Coordinates of C-alpha atoms and ligand atoms in Angstrom, one line a residue:
M1 CA 0.0 0.0 0.0
A2 CA 1.5 3.3 -1.1
P3 CA -0.2 6.6 -1.1
I4 CA -0.1 8.4 -4.5
D5 CA -0.6 11.8 -3.0
P6 CA 0.6 13.2 0.4
H7 CA -2.8 14.8 0.8
S8 CA -5.0 11.8 0.2
F9 CA -5.6 8.4 1.7
T10 CA -6.0 7.0 -1.9
D11 CA -4.0 3.9 -2.3
S12 CA -1.9 3.2 -5.5
A13 CA -3.0 -0.4 -5.5
H14 CA -6.7 0.5 -5.7
P15 CA -8.6 1.5 -8.8
L16 CA -9.6 5.1 -9.3
T17 CA -13.1 6.3 -9.5
T18 CA -14.1 7.4 -13.0
H19 CA -17.6 8.7 -12.4
V20 CA -19.5 10.2 -9.5
S21 CA -23.3 10.6 -9.4
L22 CA -24.5 12.8 -6.6
T23 CA -27.8 13.6 -5.1
L24 CA -27.6 16.5 -2.7
Y25 CA -30.3 17.7 -0.4
F26 CA -29.6 21.2 0.9
D27 CA -31.0 22.0 4.4
F28 CA -30.3 25.7 5.0
P29 CA -31.7 25.9 8.6
S30 CA -29.2 23.4 9.8
S31 CA -26.4 24.3 7.3
T32 CA -26.0 20.7 6.2
I33 CA -26.2 18.7 3.0
S34 CA -27.4 15.1 2.8
A35 CA -25.6 13.3 0.1
A36 CA -26.1 10.1 -1.8
T37 CA -22.8 9.5 -3.7
L38 CA -22.6 6.8 -6.3
L39 CA -19.0 6.1 -7.1
S40 CA -18.2 4.2 -10.3
L41 CA -15.0 2.4 -11.2
A42 CA -13.9 1.6 -14.8
A43 CA -14.3 -2.2 -14.2
P44 CA -15.7 -4.6 -11.6
Y45 CA -13.3 -4.9 -8.7
S46 CA -12.8 -7.1 -5.7
G47 CA -10.8 -5.9 -2.7
P48 CA -10.4 -3.0 -0.3
L49 CA -11.1 0.6 -1.3
T50 CA -10.1 3.8 0.7
I51 CA -12.0 7.0 0.2
D52 CA -11.3 10.5 1.6
T53 CA -13.7 12.2 4.0
R54 CA -13.5 15.2 6.3
S55 CA -16.1 15.9 9.0
L56 CA -18.7 13.8 7.2
S57 CA -21.2 11.6 9.0
V58 CA -21.4 8.4 7.0
S59 CA -24.6 6.5 7.7
A60 CA -24.3 3.6 5.1
V61 CA -22.2 2.1 2.4
L62 CA -24.4 0.1 0.0
D63 CA -24.3 -2.1 -3.0
P64 CA -26.5 0.0 -5.4
L65 CA -28.0 -3.0 -7.1
S66 CA -29.1 -5.1 -4.1
L67 CA -29.1 -2.2 -1.6
S68 CA -27.3 -4.6 0.8
R69 CA -25.1 -2.9 3.4
I70 CA -21.3 -3.1 3.1
P71 CA -19.5 -2.9 6.4
F72 CA -17.2 0.1 6.7
S73 CA -14.9 1.9 9.1
L74 CA -13.5 5.4 9.4
S75 CA -10.0 6.0 10.5
P76 CA -7.9 7.4 12.1
S77 CA -9.8 8.5 15.1
P78 CA -9.5 11.4 16.0
P79 CA -9.2 12.5 12.4
D80 CA -5.9 13.6 10.9
S81 CA -5.8 17.4 11.1
V82 CA -4.7 17.7 7.5
L83 CA -6.2 14.7 5.7
G84 CA -9.4 14.0 7.7
Q85 CA -10.5 10.4 7.8
S86 CA -10.4 7.5 5.4
L87 CA -13.6 5.6 4.7
N88 CA -12.6 1.9 4.3
F89 CA -14.7 -1.0 2.9
S90 CA -14.3 -3.9 0.5
L91 CA -16.0 -4.6 -2.8
S92 CA -16.5 -8.0 -4.3
N93 CA -16.7 -8.0 -8.1
Q94 CA -18.5 -4.6 -8.1
S95 CA -17.9 -1.5 -10.2
Q96 CA -20.2 0.8 -8.2
V97 CA -20.8 1.7 -4.6
L98 CA -23.4 4.0 -3.0
I99 CA -22.5 6.0 0.1
L100 CA -25.0 7.9 2.2
S101 CA -23.5 10.8 4.2
E102 CA -24.2 14.2 5.7
T103 CA -21.9 17.3 5.9
A104 CA -21.1 19.1 9.2
P105 CA -22.1 22.8 9.5
S106 CA -18.3 23.3 9.7
S107 CA -17.6 21.6 6.4
S108 CA -14.3 23.2 5.3
A109 CA -15.4 23.6 1.6
L110 CA -18.7 25.3 2.3
Q111 CA -19.6 28.8 3.4
W112 CA -23.2 29.2 4.5
L113 CA -24.4 32.7 4.5
S114 CA -27.6 33.6 6.4
P115 CA -29.9 36.1 4.7
P116 CA -28.5 39.2 6.6
Q117 CA -25.1 38.3 5.3
T118 CA -26.2 38.5 1.6
F119 CA -26.6 41.5 -0.7
N120 CA -30.4 41.5 -0.8
K121 CA -30.7 40.2 2.8
S122 CA -33.7 38.1 2.0
H123 CA -32.4 34.6 1.1
P124 CA -29.6 32.4 2.3
F125 CA -26.6 31.5 0.1
V126 CA -24.1 28.7 0.1
Y127 CA -21.0 28.1 -2.1
T128 CA -18.0 25.8 -2.3
Q129 CA -14.2 26.2 -2.4
C130 CA -12.8 22.7 -3.0
Q131 CA -9.2 23.4 -3.9
S132 CA -6.9 22.0 -2.6
I133 CA -8.4 19.2 -0.4
H134 CA -11.9 20.3 0.6
A135 CA -14.1 18.3 -1.8
R136 CA -13.9 15.5 0.8
S137 CA -15.8 17.6 3.2
I138 CA -18.9 17.7 0.9
F139 CA -19.0 14.1 -0.3
P140 CA -16.7 11.0 0.0
C141 CA -14.3 10.8 -2.9
Q142 CA -10.7 10.0 -3.8
D143 CA -9.7 13.6 -3.3
T144 CA -6.5 13.6 -5.3
P145 CA -5.9 15.4 -8.6
A146 CA -4.4 12.1 -9.8
A147 CA -8.1 10.9 -10.1
R148 CA -10.0 12.4 -13.0
I149 CA -13.8 12.0 -12.7
K150 CA -16.9 12.8 -14.7
Y151 CA -19.9 13.6 -12.7
S152 CA -23.6 14.2 -12.6
A153 CA -25.4 16.0 -9.8
K154 CA -29.0 16.6 -8.7
L155 CA -29.3 19.5 -6.2
N156 CA -32.5 19.5 -4.2
I157 CA -32.9 23.2 -3.1
P158 CA -35.5 25.6 -1.9
R159 CA -37.7 26.8 -4.8
Q160 CA -36.9 30.5 -4.3
L161 CA -33.2 29.8 -5.0
S162 CA -31.3 28.6 -8.0
A163 CA -28.0 26.7 -8.5
V164 CA -25.0 27.0 -10.7
M165 CA -22.2 24.4 -11.0
S166 CA -18.9 23.7 -12.6
A167 CA -20.9 21.6 -15.0
K168 CA -23.5 21.7 -17.7
H169 CA -27.0 22.7 -16.6
V170 CA -29.5 20.0 -17.6
E171 CA -32.8 21.1 -16.1
R172 CA -34.7 22.7 -13.3
R173 CA -37.7 20.7 -12.3
P174 CA -40.0 19.8 -9.3
P175 CA -38.8 16.9 -7.2
S176 CA -40.1 13.5 -8.3
P177 CA -42.3 11.7 -5.7
A178 CA -39.4 9.5 -4.8
E179 CA -37.2 12.5 -4.2
A180 CA -39.8 14.1 -2.0
V181 CA -39.6 11.2 0.4
G182 CA -37.9 12.3 3.5
V183 CA -38.2 15.9 2.5
C184 CA -41.4 16.5 4.4
E185 CA -39.9 15.2 7.6
D186 CA -38.4 18.6 7.6
A187 CA -40.7 21.0 9.4
I188 CA -39.5 24.0 7.5
W189 CA -39.2 23.0 3.9
C190 CA -41.7 20.7 2.4
A191 CA -41.7 19.1 -1.2
D192 CA -43.8 22.0 -2.6
D193 CA -41.1 24.4 -1.6
R194 CA -38.4 22.6 -3.4
V195 CA -36.9 22.2 -6.8
V196 CA -34.2 20.0 -8.3
E197 CA -31.5 21.4 -10.4
E198 CA -29.6 18.8 -12.5
F199 CA -26.1 19.1 -13.9
V200 CA -23.7 17.0 -15.8
M201 CA -19.9 17.3 -16.3
E202 CA -18.9 15.2 -19.3
Q203 CA -15.2 15.9 -19.2
P204 CA -13.0 14.2 -16.5
I205 CA -12.0 16.7 -13.9
P206 CA -9.9 16.4 -10.7
P207 CA -12.1 16.6 -7.6
Y208 CA -10.8 20.0 -6.5
L209 CA -12.7 21.5 -9.5
F210 CA -16.1 20.3 -8.2
A211 CA -18.1 23.5 -7.4
F212 CA -21.6 24.8 -6.8
A213 CA -23.3 27.9 -5.5
V214 CA -26.9 28.1 -4.4
G215 CA -28.7 31.4 -3.7
E216 CA -30.9 34.1 -5.2
L217 CA -28.9 34.3 -8.4
G218 CA -29.3 36.5 -11.5
F219 CA -27.2 36.8 -14.7
R220 CA -26.3 39.0 -17.6
E221 CA -25.1 37.9 -21.1
V222 CA -21.7 39.3 -21.8
G223 CA -20.6 37.2 -24.8
P224 CA -21.5 34.3 -27.0
R225 CA -20.3 31.7 -24.4
T226 CA -20.2 33.9 -21.3
R227 CA -22.8 34.9 -18.8
V228 CA -21.9 36.7 -15.6
Y229 CA -23.9 35.5 -12.5
S230 CA -24.1 37.1 -9.1
E231 CA -26.6 37.6 -6.4
A232 CA -29.7 39.0 -8.1
A233 CA -29.3 42.8 -7.7
S234 CA -29.3 44.9 -10.7
E235 CA -26.4 47.2 -9.6
L236 CA -24.2 44.3 -8.9
L237 CA -25.1 42.6 -12.2
D238 CA -24.7 45.7 -14.2
A239 CA -21.3 46.5 -12.7
S240 CA -20.1 42.9 -13.3
A241 CA -21.3 42.9 -16.9
K242 CA -19.4 46.1 -17.5
E243 CA -16.2 44.9 -15.8
F244 CA -16.2 41.6 -17.8
S245 CA -17.4 42.9 -21.2
H246 CA -14.2 42.0 -22.9
T247 CA -14.1 38.3 -21.9
E248 CA -14.8 36.9 -25.3
E249 CA -11.8 38.7 -26.7
M250 CA -9.7 37.1 -24.0
I251 CA -11.0 33.6 -24.8
R252 CA -10.1 34.1 -28.4
V253 CA -6.6 35.3 -27.5
G254 CA -6.3 32.2 -25.3
E255 CA -7.3 29.9 -28.2
R256 CA -4.8 31.5 -30.5
L257 CA -2.0 31.1 -28.0
F258 CA -2.8 27.7 -26.5
G259 CA -5.2 25.8 -28.7
P260 CA -9.0 25.2 -28.7
Y261 CA -11.1 26.2 -25.7
D262 CA -12.4 22.7 -24.7
W263 CA -15.0 23.5 -22.0
E264 CA -17.8 24.9 -24.2
R265 CA -19.0 27.7 -21.8
F266 CA -16.9 30.2 -19.9
D267 CA -19.4 31.7 -17.4
L268 CA -18.4 33.8 -14.4
L269 CA -19.9 33.9 -11.0
V270 CA -19.3 37.0 -8.8
L271 CA -19.5 35.8 -5.2
P272 CA -20.2 37.6 -1.9
P273 CA -17.2 39.5 -0.5
S274 CA -16.3 36.7 1.8
F275 CA -15.0 34.6 -1.1
P276 CA -11.5 33.7 0.1
Y277 CA -9.7 33.9 -3.3
G278 CA -9.4 36.4 -6.1
G279 CA -10.7 33.8 -8.5
M280 CA -11.1 30.0 -8.7
E281 CA -10.9 28.3 -12.1
N282 CA -13.9 26.0 -11.7
P283 CA -14.5 24.7 -15.2
R284 CA -17.4 26.3 -17.2
M285 CA -18.1 28.6 -14.2
V286 CA -15.2 30.6 -12.8
F287 CA -15.7 31.9 -9.3
L288 CA -14.6 35.5 -8.6
T289 CA -14.4 37.9 -5.6
P290 CA -16.5 41.0 -6.0
T291 CA -13.3 43.0 -5.2
V292 CA -12.2 42.6 -8.8
I293 CA -15.0 44.9 -9.8
K294 CA -13.2 48.2 -9.6
G295 CA -14.9 50.0 -12.5
D296 CA -11.6 50.3 -14.4
A297 CA -11.6 46.9 -16.2
S298 CA -8.6 45.8 -14.1
G299 CA -10.5 42.7 -13.0
A300 CA -9.5 41.5 -16.5
Q301 CA -6.2 40.3 -15.1
V302 CA -7.9 37.9 -12.6
V303 CA -10.2 36.7 -15.4
A304 CA -7.2 36.2 -17.7
H305 CA -5.6 34.1 -15.0
E306 CA -8.7 31.9 -14.4
L307 CA -9.3 31.6 -18.1
A308 CA -5.7 30.5 -18.6
H309 CA -6.3 27.6 -16.2
S310 CA -8.7 26.3 -18.8
W311 CA -5.6 25.0 -20.5
T312 CA -3.0 24.9 -17.7
G313 CA -4.5 23.3 -14.6
N314 CA -7.9 22.1 -15.8
L315 CA -6.7 20.3 -19.0
I316 CA -3.2 19.5 -17.6
T317 CA -3.3 19.1 -13.9
N318 CA -0.6 18.6 -11.3
K319 CA -0.6 14.9 -10.1
N320 CA -0.5 16.1 -6.5
N321 CA 0.2 19.4 -4.6
N322 CA 4.0 18.8 -4.6
H323 CA 3.9 19.8 -8.2
F324 CA 1.4 22.7 -7.8
W325 CA 3.8 25.0 -9.7
L326 CA 2.7 23.1 -12.9
N327 CA -0.8 24.5 -12.3
E328 CA 0.0 28.0 -11.1
G329 CA 3.4 28.7 -12.7
F330 CA 2.1 27.8 -16.2
T331 CA -1.1 29.7 -15.6
T332 CA 0.7 32.8 -14.5
Y333 CA 2.9 32.6 -17.6
A334 CA -0.3 32.1 -19.8
E335 CA -2.2 34.9 -18.0
R336 CA 0.6 37.4 -18.8
R337 CA 0.7 36.3 -22.4
I338 CA -3.1 37.1 -22.6
V339 CA -2.7 40.4 -20.7
E340 CA 0.1 41.4 -23.1
V341 CA -2.2 41.0 -26.1
V342 CA -5.3 42.6 -24.6
Q343 CA -3.7 45.3 -22.4
G344 CA -0.3 45.8 -23.9
D345 CA 3.4 45.2 -22.9
D346 CA 3.4 47.8 -20.1
K347 CA 0.6 46.2 -18.2
A348 CA 2.2 42.8 -18.6
A349 CA 5.5 44.2 -17.3
L350 CA 3.7 45.8 -14.3
N351 CA 2.2 42.4 -13.4
I352 CA 5.6 40.7 -13.8
G353 CA 7.1 43.4 -11.5
I354 CA 4.4 43.0 -8.8
G355 CA 5.0 39.2 -9.0
W356 CA 8.8 39.7 -8.7
R357 CA 8.3 41.8 -5.5
G358 CA 5.9 39.1 -4.2
L359 CA 8.4 36.4 -4.8
I360 CA 11.1 38.3 -2.9
E361 CA 8.7 38.7 0.0
E362 CA 7.9 35.0 0.1
M363 CA 11.7 34.2 0.3
E364 CA 11.7 36.2 3.5
R365 CA 8.5 34.5 4.8
F366 CA 10.0 31.0 4.2
K367 CA 13.6 31.8 5.3
D368 CA 13.3 29.2 8.0
N369 CA 11.4 26.8 5.9
L370 CA 13.3 26.7 2.6
E371 CA 11.4 23.6 1.3
F372 CA 8.6 26.0 0.3
T373 CA 10.9 28.1 -1.8
K374 CA 11.3 25.2 -4.2
L375 CA 9.2 24.5 -7.2
K376 CA 9.0 20.8 -6.5
T377 CA 8.1 20.5 -2.9
N378 CA 7.5 17.9 -0.3
Q379 CA 4.2 18.6 1.4
A380 CA 3.8 15.4 3.4
G381 CA 2.1 16.3 6.7
V382 CA 1.6 19.9 5.6
D383 CA -1.8 21.7 5.1
P384 CA -1.6 23.2 1.6
D385 CA -3.7 26.2 2.8
T386 CA -1.1 27.3 5.3
I387 CA 1.8 27.2 2.9
Y388 CA -0.1 28.7 0.0
S389 CA 2.3 31.3 -1.5
Q390 CA 3.5 33.2 -4.5
V391 CA 6.4 30.8 -5.0
P392 CA 4.7 28.3 -7.3
Y393 CA 3.2 31.2 -9.3
E394 CA 6.1 33.5 -9.6
K395 CA 9.1 31.2 -9.5
G396 CA 7.2 28.9 -11.9
F397 CA 6.5 31.9 -14.1
Q398 CA 10.2 32.9 -14.0
F399 CA 11.3 29.3 -14.9
L400 CA 9.1 29.3 -18.0
W401 CA 10.0 32.8 -19.0
R402 CA 13.7 31.8 -18.7
I403 CA 13.1 28.9 -21.1
E404 CA 11.2 31.3 -23.4
R405 CA 14.2 33.7 -23.5
Q406 CA 16.5 30.8 -24.2
V407 CA 14.6 29.3 -27.2
G408 CA 12.8 32.4 -28.5
R409 CA 9.1 33.1 -28.5
P410 CA 8.1 31.3 -31.7
A411 CA 9.8 28.0 -30.6
F412 CA 8.4 28.3 -27.1
D413 CA 4.9 28.9 -28.3
E414 CA 5.1 25.8 -30.5
F415 CA 6.4 23.9 -27.5
L416 CA 3.5 25.1 -25.3
K417 CA 0.8 24.1 -27.8
K418 CA 2.4 20.7 -28.2
Y419 CA 2.7 20.3 -24.4
I420 CA -1.0 21.1 -23.9
A421 CA -2.1 18.8 -26.8
T422 CA 0.0 16.0 -25.5
F423 CA -1.0 16.0 -21.8
K424 CA -4.6 17.3 -22.0
F425 CA -7.0 15.6 -19.5
Q426 CA -4.0 14.1 -17.7
S427 CA -2.5 14.6 -14.3
I428 CA 1.3 14.9 -14.5
D429 CA 4.4 15.6 -12.3
T430 CA 7.5 17.7 -12.6
D431 CA 9.6 14.9 -14.0
M432 CA 7.1 14.2 -16.8
F433 CA 7.3 17.9 -17.7
L434 CA 11.1 17.9 -17.7
D435 CA 11.3 14.8 -19.8
F436 CA 8.9 16.3 -22.3
L437 CA 11.0 19.6 -22.3
K438 CA 14.3 17.7 -22.9
A439 CA 12.7 15.6 -25.6
N440 CA 11.3 18.6 -27.5
I441 CA 14.0 21.2 -26.9
S442 CA 17.2 19.4 -27.4
G443 CA 20.2 20.5 -25.3
I444 CA 18.0 22.7 -23.0
E445 CA 19.6 20.9 -20.0
D446 CA 23.0 22.1 -21.1
V447 CA 22.1 25.8 -21.0
I448 CA 19.5 26.0 -18.1
D449 CA 20.1 24.3 -14.8
L450 CA 16.8 22.5 -14.7
K451 CA 17.6 20.7 -11.4
M452 CA 18.4 24.0 -9.7
W453 CA 15.2 25.6 -11.0
T454 CA 12.9 22.7 -10.0
E455 CA 14.6 21.3 -6.9
G456 CA 16.8 24.2 -5.6
T457 CA 15.8 26.7 -3.0
G458 CA 15.6 30.5 -3.4
I459 CA 15.6 32.5 -6.5
P460 CA 18.0 31.3 -9.3
P461 CA 20.5 33.8 -10.6
D462 CA 19.1 33.7 -14.1
A463 CA 15.6 34.9 -12.9
M464 CA 15.0 38.5 -13.8
E465 CA 12.9 41.7 -13.3
P466 CA 10.8 42.9 -16.2
V467 CA 12.4 45.4 -18.6
S468 CA 10.1 48.3 -19.1
E469 CA 10.3 52.1 -18.9
I470 CA 7.2 52.5 -16.7
Y471 CA 8.3 49.7 -14.4
S472 CA 11.8 51.2 -13.9
K473 CA 10.2 54.7 -13.3
I474 CA 7.9 53.4 -10.6
V475 CA 10.7 51.5 -8.9
S476 CA 13.0 54.5 -8.8
L477 CA 10.2 56.7 -7.5
A478 CA 9.6 54.2 -4.7
N479 CA 13.4 54.3 -3.9
E480 CA 13.3 58.1 -3.7
F481 CA 10.6 57.8 -1.0
Q482 CA 13.4 56.8 1.3
L483 CA 15.0 60.2 0.6
G484 CA 11.8 61.9 1.5
R485 CA 10.5 62.6 -2.0
L486 CA 6.9 61.8 -2.8
P487 CA 5.9 61.3 -6.4
M488 CA 4.5 64.5 -8.0
E489 CA 1.0 64.9 -9.3
D490 CA 2.0 64.8 -12.9
E491 CA 4.1 61.7 -12.4
V492 CA 1.1 59.8 -11.1
A493 CA -1.6 61.4 -13.3
D494 CA -2.3 58.3 -15.3
W495 CA -1.6 55.7 -12.6
Q496 CA -4.2 53.1 -12.1
G497 CA -4.4 50.4 -9.4
Q498 CA -1.5 48.3 -10.6
E499 CA 0.9 51.2 -10.8
W500 CA 0.1 52.2 -7.2
E501 CA 0.3 48.6 -6.1
L502 CA 3.8 48.3 -7.6
Y503 CA 4.9 51.6 -6.1
L504 CA 3.6 50.6 -2.6
D505 CA 5.2 47.1 -2.9
N506 CA 8.6 48.7 -3.6
L507 CA 8.6 51.1 -0.7
P508 CA 11.1 50.2 2.1
K509 CA 9.8 47.9 4.8
S510 CA 10.2 50.5 7.6
V511 CA 9.0 53.9 6.8
E512 CA 8.5 57.0 9.0
A513 CA 4.9 57.6 10.2
S514 CA 5.1 61.2 9.0
Q515 CA 5.9 60.1 5.4
V516 CA 3.0 57.6 5.4
R517 CA 0.7 60.4 6.5
A518 CA 2.1 62.8 3.8
L519 CA 1.6 60.2 1.1
D520 CA -2.0 59.7 2.1
A521 CA -2.6 63.4 2.4
S522 CA -1.6 63.8 -1.2
Y523 CA -3.2 60.8 -2.8
R524 CA -5.9 59.5 -0.4
L525 CA -4.7 55.9 -0.9
S526 CA -6.5 54.8 2.3
E527 CA -9.8 55.6 0.6
S528 CA -9.1 53.9 -2.7
R529 CA -12.0 51.8 -4.0
N530 CA -9.3 49.5 -5.3
H531 CA -8.6 47.0 -2.5
D532 CA -5.2 46.1 -3.8
V533 CA -4.2 49.8 -3.3
R534 CA -6.0 50.3 -0.1
V535 CA -4.6 47.2 1.5
G536 CA -1.1 48.0 0.2
F537 CA -1.3 51.3 1.9
L538 CA -2.9 50.0 5.1
K539 CA -0.1 47.4 5.4
L540 CA 2.4 50.3 5.3
A541 CA 0.4 52.3 7.8
I542 CA 0.4 49.3 10.2
S543 CA 4.1 48.8 9.9
A544 CA 4.6 52.5 10.8
R545 CA 2.1 52.1 13.6
C546 CA -0.1 55.0 12.3
R547 CA -3.0 54.1 14.5
E548 CA -5.4 56.7 13.1
Y549 CA -5.8 54.3 10.2
Y550 CA -6.8 51.3 12.3
G551 CA -10.5 52.1 11.9
K552 CA -10.0 51.6 8.2
V553 CA -8.1 48.5 8.8
E554 CA -10.9 47.1 10.9
K555 CA -13.5 48.1 8.3
T556 CA -11.6 46.4 5.6
L557 CA -11.1 43.2 7.6
K558 CA -14.8 43.1 8.3
E559 CA -15.9 43.8 4.7
V560 CA -13.8 41.3 2.7
G561 CA -12.7 37.7 3.3
R562 CA -10.2 37.5 0.4
M563 CA -7.1 35.9 1.9
L564 CA -4.8 38.1 -0.2
Y565 CA -6.0 41.0 2.0
L566 CA -6.5 39.2 5.3
R567 CA -3.1 37.6 5.4
P568 CA -0.9 40.7 5.1
L569 CA -3.1 42.9 7.3
Y570 CA -3.3 40.4 10.2
T571 CA 0.4 39.5 9.8
A572 CA 1.4 43.1 9.9
L573 CA -0.6 43.6 13.0
V574 CA 0.8 40.7 15.0
Q575 CA 4.3 40.4 13.7
C576 CA 7.0 41.7 16.0
G577 CA 7.9 45.3 15.3
G578 CA 8.2 48.5 17.2
K579 CA 6.6 49.5 20.5
G580 CA 3.0 48.9 21.3
D581 CA 2.8 45.4 19.8
E582 CA 0.6 44.1 22.5
E583 CA -2.0 46.7 21.7
D584 CA -1.9 45.6 18.0
K585 CA -2.2 42.0 18.9
V586 CA -5.2 42.7 21.1
F587 CA -6.7 44.7 18.3
A588 CA -6.1 41.9 15.8
T589 CA -7.6 39.3 18.1
R590 CA -10.7 41.4 18.8
V591 CA -11.3 42.2 15.1
F592 CA -10.9 38.6 14.2
S593 CA -13.4 37.4 16.8
E594 CA -15.9 39.9 15.5
A595 CA -15.3 39.3 11.8
C596 CA -14.7 35.5 11.7
D597 CA -18.3 34.5 11.4
S598 CA -18.4 36.2 8.0
Y599 CA -15.2 34.5 6.8
H600 CA -15.1 31.3 4.7
P601 CA -13.9 28.3 6.9
I602 CA -10.6 28.2 4.9
A603 CA -9.9 31.9 5.5
K604 CA -10.8 31.5 9.2
G605 CA -8.3 28.6 9.5
V606 CA -5.6 30.6 7.8
V607 CA -6.0 33.7 10.0
E608 CA -6.2 31.4 13.1
A609 CA -2.8 30.0 12.1
I610 CA -1.4 33.5 11.8
L611 CA -2.7 34.6 15.2
A612 CA -1.6 31.3 16.8
K613 CA 2.0 31.9 15.6
F614 CA 2.4 35.3 17.0
V615 CA -0.2 35.8 19.7
V616 CA 0.4 33.9 22.9
Ligands
BES1 N1 -6.5 28.1 -8.2 C1 -6.2 29.4 -7.7 C2 -6.8 29.6 -6.3 C3 -6.4 28.6 -5.3 C4 -5.1 28.1 -5.2 C5 -7.4 28.1 -4.4 C6 -4.8 27.1 -4.3 C7 -7.1 27.2 -3.5 C8 -5.8 26.6 -3.4 C9 -6.6 30.6 -8.6 O1 -6.4 30.3 -9.9 C10 -5.7 31.7 -8.3 O2 -4.5 31.6 -8.5 N2 -6.3 32.8 -7.9 C11 -5.5 34.0 -7.7 C12 -5.8 35.0 -8.8 C13 -4.6 35.8 -9.2 C14 -3.3 35.1 -9.4 C15 -4.9 36.6 -10.4 C16 -6.0 34.7 -6.4 O3 -7.0 34.2 -5.8 O4 -5.4 35.6 -5.9
ZN2 ZN1 -4.4 30.1 -10.4

């Protein structure tokens, strides 16, 4: 018995599931989902099977044909803090097994919002975030990207709500009499109040790409294969439709660069502000934070990134999280190629520069844990959420950019297309990529130290900053800040969010409080509608202990649950620094205790880990 993935109980000697058929009954009053999960294997199998679960109550494992019970056990007990529990049973010449289970209200993949926590305040809302290893907290599955599954799903939900999934919508219909059985046991919802929404995903996906959202949803058409969905409020829908009006153009650019778009639809779902990421590449239905809607079309960068995953990540997937850079490094490279076409070289250079700064900061964060400065990592025993970083994104980007510089763009483009066509719908590891690289670009290993790039720590000497006039100008202005010079009005006249973000990222780590105040007096960054800018400024204000901004810090921490913002703000508050740290820690702890009910469980866990490290 050998695990195939440090984050899954799945055994290499067991067959992998090829299809999952799900029936889900949503009970909003108890924040739980009852699931009937039919797992199918490619062929009849006799022997043990090990399935991942986390905080699920499993009531029965059944032979779906005879409905006879199959004995099962859950282990270890108590559950492993990273992996959860394995569900163990044996099959005898069977290719299907039916598992009945119920989620816990604390399911790590699910955020349940009560009506007051939603935009319209009249209906509840629930949505998933399964990457990296949270699908197992919704239904039992072999929760490893080494498994690729097709699925179908029937979602039984209150009639006032509707559902979207990372799958094709089949129909919305009343529950059949059989499906109504058991429903009326519930005092609050009875069959008349329910509908069933059916979906099917006909392409094999890794379990982390399973996704749904249920709530009072509306949509706008923004392109021939794109709708933007959000909570049904016209101001939200209109702003979203405007922000994402260029999506079709980006899909076409992606197709030109990377080959056909294989997922038919590219819909977008704008989630409530607690969504813990900027975006999540759920196939056919990308999930987005509302903070990308800034009114200046800069949300396009996040969409470009999630779109790029349609090729790099969703078509070709890392076999397990040790090779996560194959997903995110390739996607960051592909995202910047799309941005370069639709927004120009300067914007692409700014993004590379912001990424470069981010990479340098991560080296500092992991200076005592160099394993996570590598591309190919060993994540055994480690929770992927707590070590989530820019390293796979930016060091991965730098590696691919280095290869591009070596071979020239035309040859690299050809290589990329061939790579995607060769491995599509497969899950691969770093060595498979390197073998393919060496086979297709002969002699590459003689000019680039591939081992240093993939297995070495830190930033290789042949990584580089972008070359661009606007980039250099912003960096030198940031350096002059140290000498007491603020940028002049005409120098920043055409700056948008990314320019300011780059400027703020490049300021020295410790700055004088008076300078922070002067910067804000001139440019009102603490009031920016753009969260990247506002948070960048507030981070600076915290490190200079400018406490007059803490009201804005508190407001921001209570308004959004995107980890990109929570992580640096909480870290800046609790990390050792100048005088008055205790006061900041007390402040951070209080704000968290008041805000955490509105955070997604993943974000809550990540902030708890930050506070636990620094607050004793
Ligand atoms: N797949 C990631 C988000 C993710 C990674 C969720 C790991 C869970 C575990 C997504 O594609 C992503 O990278 N989002 C970025 C967008 C940005 C790079 C434009 C984010 O959320 O910040
Ligand atoms: Zn990504």
